[in-house]
Tab-separated table of C-alpha atoms in Angstrom:
chain	number	residue	atom	x	y	z
V	28	UNK	CA	-10.101	-40.431	-39.934
V	29	UNK	CA	-11.819	-37.609	-42.426
V	30	UNK	CA	-9.039	-35.141	-43.784
V	31	UNK	CA	-10.876	-33.043	-45.537
V	32	UNK	CA	-13.127	-32.751	-42.757
V	33	UNK	CA	-10.120	-31.124	-40.418
V	34	UNK	CA	-9.142	-29.588	-43.229
V	35	UNK	CA	-12.671	-28.364	-43.411
V	36	UNK	CA	-12.281	-27.733	-40.432
V	37	UNK	CA	-9.497	-26.411	-39.338
V	38	UNK	CA	-10.385	-23.493	-42.852
V	39	UNK	CA	-13.249	-22.702	-41.308
V	40	UNK	CA	-11.542	-21.095	-37.714
V	41	UNK	CA	-9.190	-18.899	-40.386
V	42	UNK	CA	-10.973	-15.913	-38.869
V	43	UNK	CA	-11.622	-16.589	-35.562
V	44	UNK	CA	-7.617	-17.871	-34.942
V	45	UNK	CA	-6.660	-14.386	-36.485
V	46	UNK	CA	-9.669	-12.981	-34.306
V	47	UNK	CA	-8.058	-14.737	-30.714
V	48	UNK	CA	-3.874	-13.971	-32.244
V	49	UNK	CA	-5.045	-10.607	-32.730
V	50	UNK	CA	-6.229	-9.708	-29.227
V	51	UNK	CA	-3.518	-11.623	-27.681
V	52	UNK	CA	-0.769	-9.702	-29.292
V	53	UNK	CA	-3.465	-6.805	-28.378
V	54	UNK	CA	-1.830	-7.358	-24.256
V	55	UNK	CA	1.754	-6.911	-23.832
V	56	UNK	CA	2.644	-9.839	-22.306
V	57	UNK	CA	6.370	-9.677	-21.497
V	58	UNK	CA	7.519	-12.736	-18.951
V	59	UNK	CA	6.480	-12.448	-15.661
V	60	UNK	CA	3.401	-9.812	-16.690
V	61	UNK	CA	1.350	-11.886	-18.503
V	62	UNK	CA	-1.536	-12.225	-16.069
V	63	UNK	CA	-4.116	-10.759	-18.308
V	64	UNK	CA	-3.054	-12.346	-21.735
V	65	UNK	CA	-3.420	-15.452	-19.451
V	66	UNK	CA	-6.631	-14.791	-18.705
V	67	UNK	CA	-7.999	-14.155	-21.567
V	68	UNK	CA	-6.606	-17.146	-23.577
V	69	UNK	CA	-8.743	-19.180	-20.050
V	70	UNK	CA	-11.842	-17.067	-21.432
V	71	UNK	CA	-11.339	-18.484	-25.387
V	72	UNK	CA	-10.464	-22.209	-24.009
V	73	UNK	CA	-14.323	-21.685	-21.957
V	74	UNK	CA	-16.000	-20.624	-24.626
V	75	UNK	CA	-13.973	-23.109	-26.852
V	76	UNK	CA	-16.478	-25.834	-24.523
V	77	UNK	CA	-12.803	-26.838	-23.495
V	78	UNK	CA	-14.017	-29.653	-20.499
V	79	UNK	CA	-11.648	-28.346	-17.571
V	80	UNK	CA	-10.002	-24.722	-17.848
V	81	UNK	CA	-7.226	-24.155	-14.685
V	82	UNK	CA	-4.302	-21.247	-14.233
V	83	UNK	CA	-1.827	-23.417	-11.505
V	84	UNK	CA	0.583	-21.738	-9.229
V	85	UNK	CA	3.496	-20.484	-11.528
V	86	UNK	CA	0.599	-19.049	-13.956
V	87	UNK	CA	0.199	-21.444	-16.740
V	88	UNK	CA	-3.129	-21.446	-18.128
V	89	UNK	CA	-3.667	-25.661	-18.824
V	90	UNK	CA	-6.637	-26.232	-20.855
V	91	UNK	CA	-7.551	-30.810	-20.835
V	92	UNK	CA	-10.588	-32.037	-23.503
V	93	UNK	CA	-11.277	-36.022	-22.408
V	94	UNK	CA	-11.693	-38.541	-19.534
V	95	UNK	CA	-8.333	-40.529	-19.955
V	96	UNK	CA	-5.352	-41.752	-17.842
V	97	UNK	CA	-2.956	-41.476	-20.802
V	98	UNK	CA	-2.530	-37.610	-21.783
V	99	UNK	CA	-0.716	-35.590	-24.919
V	100	UNK	CA	0.501	-32.675	-24.055
V	101	UNK	CA	0.686	-29.395	-26.936
V	102	UNK	CA	2.087	-26.410	-24.690
V	103	UNK	CA	2.463	-23.080	-26.088
V	104	UNK	CA	4.293	-20.120	-24.197
V	105	UNK	CA	2.178	-17.593	-24.347
V	106	UNK	CA	4.994	-14.578	-22.453
V	107	UNK	CA	6.601	-11.751	-25.229
V	108	UNK	CA	10.186	-10.418	-25.872
V	109	UNK	CA	10.095	-6.006	-25.773
V	110	UNK	CA	9.536	-4.682	-28.497
V	111	UNK	CA	13.228	-2.894	-27.962
V	112	UNK	CA	14.092	-0.139	-30.301
V	113	UNK	CA	10.021	1.406	-30.945
V	114	UNK	CA	11.780	2.924	-34.125
V	115	UNK	CA	12.456	-0.354	-35.990
V	116	UNK	CA	8.668	-0.867	-36.438
V	117	UNK	CA	7.093	-0.218	-39.325
V	118	UNK	CA	3.430	-0.297	-37.177
V	119	UNK	CA	2.505	-0.038	-33.847
V	120	UNK	CA	3.557	-3.687	-32.386
V	121	UNK	CA	0.145	-4.160	-30.270
V	122	UNK	CA	-1.937	-3.189	-31.741
V	123	UNK	CA	-0.714	-4.542	-35.451
V	124	UNK	CA	-2.626	-5.304	-38.215
V	125	UNK	CA	-3.697	-7.730	-41.031
V	126	UNK	CA	-3.988	-8.859	-44.108
V	127	UNK	CA	-5.562	-11.787	-46.350
V	128	UNK	CA	-2.146	-13.554	-45.675
V	129	UNK	CA	-0.748	-12.630	-42.537
V	130	UNK	CA	-0.782	-10.755	-39.011
V	131	UNK	CA	1.816	-7.933	-37.622
V	132	UNK	CA	2.941	-7.918	-33.641
V	133	UNK	CA	4.542	-8.473	-31.391
V	134	UNK	CA	4.183	-12.705	-30.675
V	135	UNK	CA	2.704	-12.791	-33.540
V	136	UNK	CA	5.759	-15.693	-34.363
V	137	UNK	CA	6.656	-16.261	-31.521
V	138	UNK	CA	4.879	-17.306	-30.632
V	139	UNK	CA	1.349	-16.551	-29.257
V	140	UNK	CA	0.375	-18.256	-32.836
V	141	UNK	CA	1.155	-21.871	-31.399
V	142	UNK	CA	-1.668	-20.843	-28.819
V	143	UNK	CA	-4.381	-19.254	-31.339
V	144	UNK	CA	-3.570	-22.687	-32.991
V	145	UNK	CA	-3.879	-25.819	-29.856
V	146	UNK	CA	-6.556	-23.555	-27.875
V	147	UNK	CA	-8.738	-25.079	-32.103
V	148	UNK	CA	-6.457	-28.083	-33.167
V	149	UNK	CA	-7.986	-28.910	-29.328
V	150	UNK	CA	-11.440	-28.019	-29.733
V	151	UNK	CA	-11.192	-30.104	-34.058
V	152	UNK	CA	-10.593	-32.859	-31.668
V	153	UNK	CA	-13.373	-32.917	-29.652
V	154	UNK	CA	-15.997	-31.670	-32.645
V	155	UNK	CA	-15.276	-34.121	-34.639
V	156	UNK	CA	-14.694	-37.080	-31.798
V	157	UNK	CA	-10.505	-37.810	-32.696
V	158	UNK	CA	-9.397	-38.141	-28.911
V	159	UNK	CA	-7.992	-41.683	-28.657
V	160	UNK	CA	-9.851	-43.898	-25.553
V	161	UNK	CA	-7.989	-43.732	-22.291
V	162	UNK	CA	-6.300	-40.198	-23.730
V	163	UNK	CA	-7.194	-36.296	-22.457
V	164	UNK	CA	-5.152	-33.514	-24.654
V	165	UNK	CA	-4.079	-30.362	-22.544
V	166	UNK	CA	-3.420	-27.825	-23.590
V	167	UNK	CA	-0.917	-25.510	-22.053
V	168	UNK	CA	-0.580	-21.246	-21.971
V	169	UNK	CA	3.127	-21.081	-20.244
V	170	UNK	CA	4.594	-18.593	-18.569
V	171	UNK	CA	8.415	-17.081	-18.456
V	172	UNK	CA	9.724	-19.474	-20.794
V	173	UNK	CA	10.873	-16.019	-22.451
V	174	UNK	CA	12.881	-15.639	-19.231
V	175	UNK	CA	14.387	-18.397	-18.562
V	176	UNK	CA	13.562	-21.401	-21.348
V	177	UNK	CA	11.278	-24.500	-19.971
V	178	UNK	CA	11.365	-23.548	-15.622
V	179	UNK	CA	7.164	-24.173	-16.532
V	180	UNK	CA	7.681	-27.296	-17.091
V	181	UNK	CA	10.080	-27.931	-13.864
V	182	UNK	CA	6.700	-26.388	-12.027
V	183	UNK	CA	4.537	-28.458	-14.078
V	184	UNK	CA	6.341	-31.186	-13.489
V	185	UNK	CA	7.882	-31.260	-10.098
V	186	UNK	CA	3.604	-28.874	-8.437
V	187	UNK	CA	1.257	-29.975	-10.965
V	188	UNK	CA	2.369	-33.516	-11.291
V	189	UNK	CA	3.859	-35.394	-8.830
V	190	UNK	CA	7.646	-35.446	-9.392
V	191	UNK	CA	8.869	-36.412	-12.877
V	192	UNK	CA	8.234	-40.622	-12.402
V	193	UNK	CA	4.491	-39.245	-11.700
V	194	UNK	CA	4.700	-37.036	-15.464
V	195	UNK	CA	6.201	-39.209	-17.232
V	196	UNK	CA	3.545	-42.230	-15.886
V	197	UNK	CA	0.892	-40.327	-17.848
V	198	UNK	CA	2.178	-37.593	-20.735
V	199	UNK	CA	2.442	-39.971	-23.568
V	200	UNK	CA	4.029	-36.711	-25.537
V	201	UNK	CA	4.544	-33.243	-26.112
V	202	UNK	CA	3.950	-31.224	-28.832
V	203	UNK	CA	6.146	-27.937	-28.848
V	204	UNK	CA	3.792	-25.294	-31.138
V	205	UNK	CA	6.969	-22.872	-31.141
V	206	UNK	CA	7.494	-21.550	-35.160
V	207	UNK	CA	8.859	-23.745	-37.172
V	208	UNK	CA	9.525	-22.518	-40.537
V	209	UNK	CA	7.071	-24.789	-41.620
V	210	UNK	CA	8.404	-28.348	-40.057
V	211	UNK	CA	8.375	-31.090	-37.902
V	212	UNK	CA	11.192	-30.314	-35.359
V	213	UNK	CA	13.122	-32.610	-33.443
V	214	UNK	CA	15.200	-31.341	-30.931
V	215	UNK	CA	17.605	-29.118	-30.666
V	216	UNK	CA	21.210	-26.942	-29.266
V	217	UNK	CA	20.657	-26.670	-25.850
V	218	UNK	CA	21.911	-23.457	-23.289
V	219	UNK	CA	24.431	-22.178	-20.410
V	220	UNK	CA	24.641	-18.639	-18.806
V	221	UNK	CA	27.801	-18.549	-18.086
V	222	UNK	CA	29.056	-15.662	-15.681
V	223	UNK	CA	32.591	-14.675	-15.651
V	224	UNK	CA	33.606	-12.268	-12.287
V	225	UNK	CA	36.779	-10.570	-13.026
V	226	UNK	CA	38.902	-8.733	-10.153
V	227	UNK	CA	40.946	-5.566	-9.732
V	228	UNK	CA	41.840	-2.681	-7.494
V	229	UNK	CA	41.260	0.406	-7.713
V	230	UNK	CA	43.223	4.079	-7.937
V	231	UNK	CA	43.070	7.698	-8.651
V	232	UNK	CA	42.850	7.318	-12.348
V	233	UNK	CA	46.222	9.615	-12.828
V	234	UNK	CA	48.214	6.588	-12.110
V	235	UNK	CA	46.759	3.813	-12.637
V	236	UNK	CA	50.289	1.941	-12.419
V	237	UNK	CA	49.256	1.655	-9.195
V	238	UNK	CA	45.766	-0.242	-9.165
V	239	UNK	CA	45.099	-3.212	-11.238
V	240	UNK	CA	42.517	-2.427	-13.547
V	241	UNK	CA	39.787	-5.265	-13.892
V	242	UNK	CA	38.614	-4.537	-17.262
V	243	UNK	CA	41.515	-4.835	-19.485
V	244	UNK	CA	41.305	-7.558	-17.587
V	245	UNK	CA	38.406	-8.785	-19.136
V	246	UNK	CA	38.795	-6.989	-21.966
V	247	UNK	CA	42.257	-10.117	-22.833
V	248	UNK	CA	39.244	-12.445	-21.654
V	249	UNK	CA	36.461	-11.247	-24.511
V	250	UNK	CA	38.840	-11.490	-27.059
V	251	UNK	CA	39.365	-15.427	-25.765
V	252	UNK	CA	35.727	-16.113	-25.950
V	253	UNK	CA	34.977	-15.028	-29.430
V	254	UNK	CA	37.873	-17.347	-29.820
V	255	UNK	CA	36.637	-19.890	-28.385
V	256	UNK	CA	33.542	-19.339	-31.433
V	257	UNK	CA	35.554	-18.604	-34.623
V	258	UNK	CA	38.099	-19.779	-34.229
V	259	UNK	CA	39.121	-23.326	-36.418
V	260	UNK	CA	39.882	-25.994	-34.569
V	261	UNK	CA	42.644	-26.982	-36.535
V	262	UNK	CA	47.230	-26.854	-34.422
V	263	UNK	CA	46.797	-22.830	-36.589
V	264	UNK	CA	45.162	-22.208	-33.136
V	265	UNK	CA	45.815	-21.616	-29.679
V	266	UNK	CA	42.030	-21.790	-28.845
V	267	UNK	CA	40.191	-24.652	-30.535
V	268	UNK	CA	37.001	-23.757	-31.363
V	269	UNK	CA	33.728	-24.919	-30.475
V	270	UNK	CA	33.195	-26.461	-34.828
V	271	UNK	CA	35.786	-28.844	-33.023
V	272	UNK	CA	32.563	-30.867	-31.836
V	273	UNK	CA	31.336	-31.375	-35.437
V	274	UNK	CA	34.628	-33.993	-35.549
V	275	UNK	CA	34.569	-37.678	-35.301
V	276	UNK	CA	37.995	-37.032	-33.307
V	277	UNK	CA	36.928	-34.210	-30.469
V	278	UNK	CA	33.407	-35.305	-30.430
V	279	UNK	CA	34.157	-39.569	-31.388
V	280	UNK	CA	30.375	-40.924	-29.664
V	281	UNK	CA	27.324	-38.032	-30.247
V	282	UNK	CA	29.820	-36.232	-33.864
V	283	UNK	CA	27.069	-36.906	-36.052
V	284	UNK	CA	24.159	-35.830	-34.138
V	285	UNK	CA	26.419	-32.520	-33.701
V	286	UNK	CA	25.532	-32.007	-37.262
V	287	UNK	CA	22.616	-32.653	-37.361
V	288	UNK	CA	21.929	-29.946	-34.191
V	289	UNK	CA	24.979	-27.359	-36.149
V	290	UNK	CA	28.098	-26.455	-33.463
V	291	UNK	CA	27.744	-24.804	-30.801
V	292	UNK	CA	28.540	-21.357	-29.590
V	293	UNK	CA	29.112	-19.076	-27.594
V	294	UNK	CA	28.668	-14.633	-27.834
V	295	UNK	CA	29.421	-11.664	-25.010
V	296	UNK	CA	26.377	-11.332	-24.519
V	297	UNK	CA	26.294	-8.395	-21.241
V	298	UNK	CA	29.363	-6.619	-19.277
V	299	UNK	CA	29.068	-5.208	-16.038
V	300	UNK	CA	31.876	-3.135	-13.609
V	301	UNK	CA	32.281	-1.114	-10.833
V	302	UNK	CA	34.542	1.680	-10.356
V	303	UNK	CA	34.350	4.054	-7.115
V	304	UNK	CA	34.452	7.041	-9.765
V	305	UNK	CA	34.964	7.830	-14.128
V	306	UNK	CA	38.080	9.134	-12.999
V	307	UNK	CA	39.870	5.605	-10.788
V	308	UNK	CA	40.172	1.966	-12.321
V	309	UNK	CA	38.098	-0.501	-11.944
V	310	UNK	CA	37.955	-2.659	-9.193
V	311	UNK	CA	35.719	-5.093	-11.247
V	312	UNK	CA	34.043	-6.263	-14.306
V	313	UNK	CA	31.892	-9.288	-14.861
V	314	UNK	CA	30.207	-10.758	-18.050
V	315	UNK	CA	27.425	-12.790	-19.461
V	316	UNK	CA	28.139	-15.624	-21.488
V	317	UNK	CA	25.392	-16.885	-23.802
V	318	UNK	CA	26.901	-20.657	-24.644
V	319	UNK	CA	24.487	-22.617	-27.144
V	320	UNK	CA	25.796	-26.326	-27.339
V	321	UNK	CA	26.122	-28.545	-29.411
V	322	UNK	CA	25.273	-33.075	-28.801
V	323	UNK	CA	28.569	-34.441	-26.675
V	324	UNK	CA	29.002	-31.479	-24.545
V	325	UNK	CA	28.459	-31.057	-20.823
V	326	UNK	CA	28.012	-28.237	-18.581
V	327	UNK	CA	31.292	-29.573	-17.254
V	328	UNK	CA	32.973	-29.377	-20.408
V	329	UNK	CA	31.470	-25.760	-21.415
V	330	UNK	CA	32.546	-24.604	-17.605
V	331	UNK	CA	36.077	-25.985	-18.115
V	332	UNK	CA	36.498	-24.285	-21.352
V	333	UNK	CA	35.761	-20.937	-20.177
V	334	UNK	CA	38.402	-21.374	-17.074
V	335	UNK	CA	41.031	-22.758	-19.688
V	336	UNK	CA	41.091	-19.711	-21.628
V	337	UNK	CA	44.760	-18.768	-21.950
V	338	UNK	CA	43.922	-15.280	-19.931
V	339	UNK	CA	41.822	-16.483	-17.535
V	340	UNK	CA	44.903	-19.198	-16.172
V	341	UNK	CA	46.907	-15.542	-16.486
V	342	UNK	CA	44.441	-14.264	-14.306
V	343	UNK	CA	43.448	-17.410	-12.286
V	344	UNK	CA	44.222	-15.887	-8.899
V	345	UNK	CA	41.248	-13.133	-10.313
V	346	UNK	CA	38.841	-15.095	-12.426
V	347	UNK	CA	35.761	-16.913	-10.829
V	348	UNK	CA	33.716	-18.637	-13.806
V	349	UNK	CA	29.922	-20.074	-12.548
V	350	UNK	CA	26.297	-20.272	-13.911
V	351	UNK	CA	24.303	-18.380	-13.206
V	352	UNK	CA	20.684	-19.165	-11.297
V	353	UNK	CA	16.835	-17.312	-11.961
V	354	UNK	CA	14.781	-16.682	-9.210
V	355	UNK	CA	12.412	-13.838	-10.607
V	356	UNK	CA	8.127	-14.439	-8.949
V	357	UNK	CA	5.733	-15.433	-11.796
V	358	UNK	CA	2.532	-12.808	-12.551
V	359	UNK	CA	1.918	-15.264	-9.316
V	360	UNK	CA	4.159	-14.326	-7.011
V	361	UNK	CA	4.981	-17.785	-6.904
V	362	UNK	CA	9.410	-18.670	-7.519
V	363	UNK	CA	10.646	-21.225	-8.821
V	364	UNK	CA	14.384	-21.575	-8.245
V	365	UNK	CA	16.013	-22.689	-11.239
V	366	UNK	CA	20.114	-23.202	-12.769
V	367	UNK	CA	20.550	-21.652	-16.150
V	368	UNK	CA	21.812	-25.161	-17.796
V	369	UNK	CA	18.886	-25.653	-20.540
V	370	UNK	CA	19.084	-29.043	-21.846
V	371	UNK	CA	20.918	-30.584	-25.605
V	372	UNK	CA	18.145	-33.431	-27.422
V	373	UNK	CA	17.203	-34.815	-29.950
V	374	UNK	CA	14.935	-37.652	-31.075
V	375	UNK	CA	15.349	-40.311	-33.818
V	376	UNK	CA	13.080	-40.146	-36.643
V	377	UNK	CA	11.843	-43.158	-35.578
V	378	UNK	CA	10.257	-42.225	-32.710
V	379	UNK	CA	6.020	-43.497	-32.312
V	380	UNK	CA	5.540	-39.560	-31.675
V	381	UNK	CA	7.768	-37.666	-33.629
V	382	UNK	CA	6.212	-39.873	-36.809
V	383	UNK	CA	2.956	-39.246	-36.205
V	384	UNK	CA	3.302	-35.947	-36.721
V	385	UNK	CA	5.358	-36.455	-40.316
V	386	UNK	CA	2.464	-39.107	-41.049
V	387	UNK	CA	-0.510	-36.503	-40.235
V	388	UNK	CA	1.633	-34.044	-42.487
V	389	UNK	CA	1.552	-36.643	-44.942
V	390	UNK	CA	-1.721	-37.325	-45.262
V	391	UNK	CA	-2.912	-33.842	-44.132
V	392	UNK	CA	-0.291	-31.267	-46.750
V	393	UNK	CA	1.254	-33.452	-48.151
V	394	UNK	CA	5.525	-34.038	-47.983
V	395	UNK	CA	7.352	-31.320	-48.147
V	396	UNK	CA	6.266	-28.125	-46.003
V	397	UNK	CA	3.523	-25.752	-46.257
V	398	UNK	CA	4.468	-21.403	-47.199
V	399	UNK	CA	1.401	-18.518	-47.617
V	400	UNK	CA	3.405	-16.239	-49.662
V	401	UNK	CA	6.947	-15.710	-51.326
V	402	UNK	CA	8.431	-14.545	-47.602
V	403	UNK	CA	8.241	-17.852	-46.380
V	404	UNK	CA	9.071	-19.658	-49.305
V	405	UNK	CA	12.474	-18.418	-49.122
V	406	UNK	CA	13.178	-19.778	-45.451
V	407	UNK	CA	10.540	-23.316	-46.468
V	408	UNK	CA	11.249	-24.900	-50.480
V	409	UNK	CA	13.797	-27.554	-50.543
V	410	UNK	CA	14.920	-27.787	-46.163
V	411	UNK	CA	13.908	-31.474	-44.718
V	412	UNK	CA	10.218	-32.067	-43.824
V	413	UNK	CA	11.780	-33.159	-40.636
V	414	UNK	CA	14.067	-30.959	-39.065
V	415	UNK	CA	15.830	-28.606	-36.884
V	416	UNK	CA	15.373	-25.808	-34.316
V	417	UNK	CA	17.897	-23.223	-34.360
V	418	UNK	CA	17.225	-21.808	-30.814
V	419	UNK	CA	15.985	-23.602	-27.495
V	420	UNK	CA	12.482	-24.161	-26.787
V	421	UNK	CA	10.610	-25.253	-23.756
V	422	UNK	CA	12.068	-29.027	-24.534
V	423	UNK	CA	15.047	-27.802	-22.682
V	424	UNK	CA	12.902	-28.894	-19.782
V	425	UNK	CA	9.937	-31.465	-21.521
V	426	UNK	CA	12.486	-33.932	-22.701
V	427	UNK	CA	16.130	-32.229	-21.852
V	428	UNK	CA	16.285	-32.218	-18.268
V	429	UNK	CA	12.697	-34.947	-17.597
V	430	UNK	CA	12.210	-37.499	-20.683
V	431	UNK	CA	9.081	-36.826	-21.338
V	432	UNK	CA	9.083	-36.896	-25.463
V	433	UNK	CA	8.942	-33.901	-26.850
V	434	UNK	CA	8.461	-32.422	-30.902
V	435	UNK	CA	7.846	-29.437	-32.162
V	436	UNK	CA	5.449	-28.196	-34.558
V	437	UNK	CA	4.185	-24.087	-34.648
V	438	UNK	CA	3.179	-21.319	-36.493
V	439	UNK	CA	4.922	-18.894	-37.880
V	440	UNK	CA	9.171	-18.917	-37.857
V	441	UNK	CA	12.231	-18.879	-36.082
V	442	UNK	CA	12.889	-15.675	-38.248
V	443	UNK	CA	10.638	-13.739	-36.957
V	444	UNK	CA	11.536	-14.337	-32.974
V	445	UNK	CA	12.633	-10.906	-31.289
V	446	UNK	CA	12.796	-9.504	-34.558
V	447	UNK	CA	10.743	-6.272	-35.025
V	448	UNK	CA	7.934	-5.587	-38.034
V	449	UNK	CA	6.915	-9.423	-36.326
V	450	UNK	CA	4.667	-11.767	-38.411
V	451	UNK	CA	3.016	-14.682	-38.828
V	452	UNK	CA	1.011	-16.608	-41.636
V	453	UNK	CA	-2.652	-17.158	-41.495
V	454	UNK	CA	-2.219	-20.191	-43.208
V	455	UNK	CA	-0.035	-21.415	-40.749
V	456	UNK	CA	-2.785	-21.381	-38.020
V	457	UNK	CA	-5.223	-23.180	-40.056
V	458	UNK	CA	-2.323	-25.697	-40.860
V	459	UNK	CA	-1.347	-26.278	-37.218
V	460	UNK	CA	-5.024	-27.236	-35.674
V	461	UNK	CA	-5.197	-29.465	-38.354
V	462	UNK	CA	-2.823	-31.488	-37.859
V	463	UNK	CA	-3.188	-30.893	-33.904
V	464	UNK	CA	-6.796	-32.416	-34.307
V	465	UNK	CA	-5.016	-35.460	-37.081
V	466	UNK	CA	-1.808	-36.704	-34.304
V	467	UNK	CA	-3.782	-37.733	-31.635
V	468	UNK	CA	-5.329	-40.738	-33.777
V	469	UNK	CA	-2.196	-41.477	-35.791
V	470	UNK	CA	-0.089	-42.264	-33.098
V	471	UNK	CA	0.761	-45.953	-32.441
V	472	UNK	CA	1.925	-46.310	-28.762
V	473	UNK	CA	2.393	-49.954	-29.254
V	474	UNK	CA	5.497	-48.661	-31.541
V	475	UNK	CA	7.595	-47.686	-28.588
V	476	UNK	CA	10.169	-49.674	-27.728
V	477	UNK	CA	12.602	-46.933	-24.855
V	478	UNK	CA	14.871	-45.988	-27.495
V	479	UNK	CA	12.739	-42.577	-29.115
V	480	UNK	CA	15.956	-40.941	-27.878
V	481	UNK	CA	18.833	-40.466	-30.227
V	482	UNK	CA	20.694	-37.833	-27.297
V	483	UNK	CA	20.267	-35.822	-24.144
V	484	UNK	CA	22.548	-34.236	-22.279
V	485	UNK	CA	23.921	-35.497	-19.276
V	486	UNK	CA	22.112	-32.722	-16.114
V	487	UNK	CA	24.478	-31.174	-13.113
V	488	UNK	CA	23.803	-32.981	-10.807
V	489	UNK	CA	22.352	-29.932	-8.717
V	490	UNK	CA	19.820	-29.397	-6.013
V	491	UNK	CA	16.997	-29.192	-8.803
V	492	UNK	CA	13.615	-30.425	-8.834
C-alpha cells in the first residue's frame, strides 16, 4: 500500500473538507432537527461519486462504496447541541470563521468534522483502490445522538438490518469519528439517566407544619447524591463513594478495566417540582441524575445505590427511583422508543479492528499523537496513542448493546464538545481521512479469536430491540 499517496490525497482534500465542514456548521442541526444538514451531506456524498446514497426511516444518511458482503462502517453523528448563552461566543457559532489551522463554529469537533473526514476518507479509498475484495464501506451520518446516544444505531441494527444477529454477521467493525484528541480510543464508560421522585403534601405556606414539603426531603437526597460522587470509600463515611469500584475489594472481577476507564460519577442534572402557588408547600419534587458507569457496575447496582441512600431510605414510602425512557420523534417523524441506559464497553488493545487503526497510524503518522498547534498540544503530548473517551458515544449501542466491534479515531478534542467557541483543526481532518482510507487494507480478520471484548456491561432485560 502506498501510504505517501494516501497522505498526499488527504492533504489535497483539506480545502474541500474545510469547505464541507463549514457548510455543515452553517446549518443549525440540533437533535430531531437535522433534515437540512442530512440533505447537504447526501449532496456531498453523491458529488464524491459514492455508489449509493440513502436516507433511512429514522433520518440517518448512509453512503455506500464497494460491492462485497462484509461491511466496514464509519459513523459520525451529525446532530449538535445548542449554543447556550450567545454572549459566551466570540463570533457567530453558525457563521464561524477559519484561519490557516482551525475552523470555528458549533459542531466542528462534536462532531461534524468527523463526517467531513469520513466522506473524503471514503473518496480516497475509491480513488486509490483501497477497498478490499469482498468488502463494502458504509459511511453513516447518524441523528439524535446528542439526545439519546446510540438510539440511531439501535434503529440501524433493527430497522435497516434484520436485527442484531444479521448486523453482526455483516458488519466486521465500526469506526466512530467522535473527537479523540489525536488518539485511538477502544472504549468508554456507560451512562444512565435516572429519575428520583418524592411525594409530599401541600398546605398554606403560612403554616408549613400542616404539610409535608417534598422539596425539603429532596434537598436531603441531593446532598446524598453529591456524597455518593465525592466521598472516599473507607469506613469514615456512611455513604461510600463511587471511587470504590477502582478497588479490588469492591470490584474484584473488573477493577483493572475500571482503572482504565476511570471511576463512575453521578450528578444532579435537573430539578422539577409541583406546588399550588408560591405561598404553598411543594407537594412533589423530582430530580434527574446523570450517572456515568465504569466497568463492574450494572444498571441494577446503580439504581440500588440511589435507593439505598440514607435520605431515600428515610422517606422510602414517598420515594420512587426509575430510569428514563426516550421516545422523541426524529426529523422524519419516526419514533424509536428506548430506555435511557447506555452500556459500558472496552476492547482489548490486541483486537484486530483496533490493531488495524494502530498499524495505519504507525505507517502514516508514527507512534505519537499528532497536534496542529500549541492549544492541541496541551491535551495530546505525552498521552498514549491508544486510550479511551471520557464521554459516551454511539458505541454504547454498536458494541455495548450489540457486540459489533467498535473503535474510535476522530478529528477535534473532547474539551471542545458542548463548549462555547468550539473549534476543530484542519490538520485533524487530513490525518483522519488518511487513516480511514488506509484501515480496510490493514484489517486482518484471520486474527479474530472471539476475545476482542475486554468488558461489556450487562443489559437490562427490558423488551428493547
